[in-house]
């Protein structure tokens, strides 16, 4: 059973990610997130990575693609509370500065 939860509230699409963001886990929610994020109702996307401990190349690709698509539509994406392991992975592939990283939802605009 999937650990991911997609919620839209007050113009914010929140994707609560599970422990692993891999080709197997993103397959189940990728299309739904992409479709929902295109909605005029959605102003920004928050990927809650607080429980995530592992991110593979497909997971990275999904996050990069989603962030790029949102930017082209003048929307923003935020990574919420990524673990030290996730940050190290993003640093390793030189993508840490590509994302807006926040530690608390109160930091959202």
XYZ file of N, CA and C in Angstrom:
327
model
N 0.836 -1.187 0.000
C 0.000 0.000 0.000
C 0.880 1.251 0.000
N 0.451 2.232 -0.769
C 1.244 3.454 -0.911
C 1.235 4.275 0.370
N 2.362 4.894 0.640
C 2.495 5.766 1.808
C 2.266 7.223 1.427
N 2.152 7.507 0.134
C 2.040 8.871 -0.342
C 0.600 9.368 -0.234
N 0.461 10.638 0.075
C -0.855 11.263 0.182
C -0.799 12.588 -0.562
N -1.803 12.844 -1.401
C -1.893 14.097 -2.145
C -3.091 14.872 -1.594
N -2.855 16.132 -1.245
C -3.923 16.959 -0.674
C -3.838 18.356 -1.296
N -4.991 18.929 -1.619
C -5.042 20.314 -2.101
C -5.901 21.106 -1.127
N -5.302 22.172 -0.590
C -6.011 23.011 0.379
C -5.471 24.434 0.296
N -6.363 25.401 0.189
C -5.987 26.822 0.136
C -4.954 27.116 -0.950
N -5.106 26.493 -2.120
C -4.209 26.745 -3.240
C -2.872 26.036 -3.164
N -2.701 25.190 -2.153
C -1.432 24.476 -1.971
C -1.648 22.983 -2.177
N -0.922 22.419 -3.130
C -0.916 20.972 -3.312
C 0.211 20.424 -2.450
N -0.130 19.577 -1.510
C 0.874 18.956 -0.651
C 0.985 17.489 -1.007
N 2.204 17.073 -1.304
C 2.501 15.673 -1.565
C 3.291 15.151 -0.383
N 2.665 14.327 0.420
C 3.334 13.713 1.577
C 3.993 12.440 1.063
N 5.318 12.455 0.996
C 6.068 11.323 0.455
C 6.350 10.293 1.540
N 6.486 9.054 1.109
C 6.816 7.976 2.032
C 8.309 7.910 2.294
N 8.755 6.776 2.804
C 10.160 6.612 3.193
C 11.118 6.557 2.013
N 10.629 6.085 0.867
C 11.474 5.980 -0.320
C 10.795 6.662 -1.495
N 11.588 7.414 -2.244
C 11.096 8.042 -3.466
C 11.882 7.389 -4.599
N 11.276 6.359 -5.160
C 11.948 5.523 -6.155
C 11.040 5.316 -7.358
N 11.573 4.646 -8.374
C 10.783 4.366 -9.571
C 9.499 3.620 -9.219
N 9.564 2.738 -8.235
C 8.382 1.970 -7.846
C 7.348 2.841 -7.143
N 7.794 3.730 -6.275
C 6.835 4.523 -5.500
C 6.263 5.692 -6.294
N 7.056 6.326 -7.152
C 6.522 7.477 -7.887
C 5.542 7.047 -8.966
N 5.678 5.825 -9.447
C 4.789 5.318 -10.486
C 3.326 5.457 -10.073
N 3.051 5.243 -8.794
C 1.678 5.231 -8.297
C 1.038 6.616 -8.230
N 1.822 7.685 -8.092
C 1.219 9.005 -7.902
C 1.698 10.078 -8.873
N 2.679 9.785 -9.706
C 3.281 10.780 -10.600
C 2.244 11.492 -11.474
N 1.425 10.727 -12.185
C 0.449 11.331 -13.092
C -0.557 12.192 -12.343
N -1.010 11.721 -11.190
C -1.988 12.479 -10.405
C -1.402 13.808 -9.934
N -0.167 13.782 -9.458
C 0.482 15.014 -8.993
C 0.662 15.983 -10.155
N 1.129 15.477 -11.297
C 1.339 16.348 -12.456
C 0.025 16.960 -12.920
N -1.028 16.152 -12.962
C -2.342 16.643 -13.380
C -2.881 17.666 -12.383
N -2.844 17.347 -11.107
C -3.359 18.259 -10.081
C -2.583 19.570 -10.037
N -1.268 19.510 -10.256
C -0.449 20.723 -10.173
C -0.737 21.690 -11.318
N -1.318 21.194 -12.406
C -1.675 22.043 -13.547
C -2.957 22.832 -13.287
N -3.718 22.431 -12.296
C -4.994 23.069 -11.987
C -4.798 24.542 -11.636
N -5.734 25.379 -12.101
C -5.684 26.809 -11.768
C -5.869 27.021 -10.270
N -6.487 26.053 -9.612
C -6.711 26.124 -8.160
C -5.396 26.044 -7.376
N -4.387 25.395 -7.966
C -3.109 25.185 -7.279
C -2.148 26.327 -7.585
N -1.677 26.986 -6.522
C -0.735 28.094 -6.666
C 0.701 27.656 -6.411
N 0.882 26.674 -5.536
C 2.224 26.146 -5.269
C 2.131 24.707 -4.792
N 3.275 24.040 -4.849
C 3.355 22.623 -4.473
C 4.375 22.470 -3.355
N 4.006 21.680 -2.358
C 4.907 21.352 -1.260
C 5.107 19.840 -1.272
N 6.353 19.422 -1.453
C 6.691 18.001 -1.343
C 7.215 17.783 0.070
N 6.392 17.155 0.896
C 6.767 16.891 2.286
C 7.668 15.662 2.314
N 8.961 15.907 2.514
C 9.956 14.832 2.507
C 10.403 14.455 3.913
N 9.630 14.836 4.907
C 10.047 14.627 6.299
C 10.242 13.156 6.660
N 9.537 12.252 5.975
C 9.695 10.824 6.261
C 10.635 10.128 5.284
N 10.968 10.797 4.184
C 11.786 10.177 3.136
C 13.229 9.989 3.603
N 13.752 8.822 3.347
C 15.133 8.509 3.706
C 15.966 8.086 2.498
N 15.300 7.788 1.373
C 16.021 7.336 0.189
C 15.393 7.946 -1.054
N 16.252 8.415 -1.958
C 15.840 9.053 -3.197
C 16.702 8.489 -4.317
N 16.077 7.774 -5.279
C 16.873 7.237 -6.387
C 16.805 8.194 -7.581
N 17.442 7.817 -8.685
C 17.516 8.713 -9.844
C 16.136 9.016 -10.420
N 15.215 8.068 -10.359
C 13.854 8.322 -10.845
C 13.135 9.317 -9.947
N 13.354 9.216 -8.659
C 12.773 10.170 -7.718
C 13.313 11.564 -7.948
N 14.621 11.653 -8.167
C 15.244 12.946 -8.474
C 14.649 13.505 -9.765
N 14.555 12.658 -10.779
C 13.991 13.086 -12.061
C 12.569 13.599 -11.926
N 11.773 12.908 -11.121
C 10.391 13.336 -10.885
C 10.355 14.720 -10.241
N 11.152 14.932 -9.193
C 11.169 16.222 -8.495
C 11.671 17.343 -9.406
N 12.713 17.063 -10.192
C 13.259 18.066 -11.118
C 12.226 18.416 -12.186
N 11.602 17.397 -12.769
C 10.601 17.610 -13.812
C 9.413 18.407 -13.288
N 8.930 18.044 -12.116
C 7.794 18.748 -11.522
C 8.155 20.201 -11.225
N 9.326 20.427 -10.652
C 9.765 21.787 -10.334
C 9.895 22.620 -11.615
N 10.469 22.046 -12.652
C 10.637 22.760 -13.924
C 9.285 23.107 -14.538
N 8.372 22.157 -14.523
C 7.038 22.377 -15.080
C 6.314 23.494 -14.312
N 6.423 23.452 -13.002
C 5.779 24.485 -12.186
C 6.374 25.861 -12.466
N 7.705 25.931 -12.551
C 8.365 27.213 -12.832
C 7.900 27.783 -14.169
N 7.727 26.915 -15.178
C 7.285 27.391 -16.490
C 5.852 27.924 -16.445
N 5.105 27.535 -15.412
C 3.737 28.034 -15.218
C 3.669 29.097 -14.120
N 4.832 29.665 -13.782
C 4.931 30.703 -12.741
C 4.398 30.246 -11.385
N 4.654 28.994 -11.074
C 4.293 28.434 -9.772
C 5.578 27.978 -9.090
N 5.532 27.849 -7.779
C 6.712 27.431 -7.026
C 6.505 26.081 -6.368
N 7.619 25.413 -6.151
C 7.615 24.138 -5.443
C 8.591 24.249 -4.280
N 8.220 23.651 -3.173
C 9.049 23.663 -1.967
C 9.238 22.241 -1.470
N 10.453 21.933 -1.042
C 10.728 20.659 -0.384
C 10.673 20.933 1.111
N 9.765 20.248 1.794
C 9.560 20.467 3.223
C 10.313 19.429 4.042
N 11.166 19.907 4.920
C 11.921 19.080 5.868
C 12.606 17.848 5.250
N 13.399 18.050 4.189
C 14.130 16.886 3.672
C 15.163 16.424 4.697
N 15.332 15.120 4.799
C 16.298 14.564 5.753
C 17.722 14.891 5.316
N 18.642 14.669 6.215
C 20.055 14.880 5.908
C 20.482 13.999 4.734
N 19.972 12.760 4.686
C 20.317 11.844 3.594
C 19.829 12.379 2.249
N 18.601 12.897 2.230
C 18.047 13.438 0.986
C 18.841 14.670 0.553
N 19.168 15.545 1.479
C 19.974 16.736 1.155
C 21.344 16.341 0.615
N 21.964 15.334 1.216
C 23.275 14.873 0.735
C 23.173 14.340 -0.685
N 22.101 13.607 -0.975
C 21.895 13.089 -2.328
C 21.750 14.236 -3.318
N 20.946 15.233 -2.975
C 20.755 16.380 -3.862
C 22.034 17.196 -4.014
N 22.832 17.286 -2.966
C 24.130 17.966 -3.057
C 25.074 17.192 -3.971
N 25.064 15.888 -3.847
C 25.945 15.034 -4.646
C 25.703 15.223 -6.142
N 24.436 15.364 -6.519
C 24.110 15.551 -7.936
C 23.979 17.036 -8.304
N 24.421 17.892 -7.388
C 24.470 19.344 -7.594
C 23.102 19.958 -7.916
N 22.077 19.475 -7.233
C 20.732 19.993 -7.449
C 20.136 20.661 -6.212
N 20.884 20.717 -5.140
C 20.336 21.259 -3.897
C 19.851 22.698 -4.085
N 20.573 23.496 -4.864
C 20.190 24.903 -5.056
C 19.054 25.067 -6.068
N 18.709 23.999 -6.778
C 17.617 24.029 -7.749
C 16.257 24.084 -7.049
N 16.220 23.641 -5.802
C 14.969 23.547 -5.053
C 14.883 24.595 -3.950
N 13.663 24.993 -3.645
C 13.379 25.824 -2.476
C 13.168 24.867 -1.312
N 14.014 24.949 -0.309
C 13.923 24.039 0.833
C 13.462 24.816 2.056
N 12.444 24.273 2.722
C 11.926 24.900 3.939
C 11.851 23.858 5.053
N 11.949 24.334 6.270
C 11.878 23.447 7.436
C 10.526 23.510 8.134
N 9.711 24.502 7.759
C 8.422 24.688 8.419
C 7.443 25.289 7.414
N 6.207 24.856 7.447
C 5.197 25.381 6.525
C 4.944 26.874 6.731
N 5.322 27.395 7.879
C 5.161 28.829 8.140
C 6.079 29.661 7.236
N 7.073 29.030 6.613
C 7.992 29.722 5.708
C 7.396 29.922 4.320
N 6.238 29.318 4.054
C 5.611 29.457 2.743
C 5.113 30.883 2.545
N 5.178 31.366 1.302
C 4.694 32.735 1.033
C 3.176 32.827 1.179
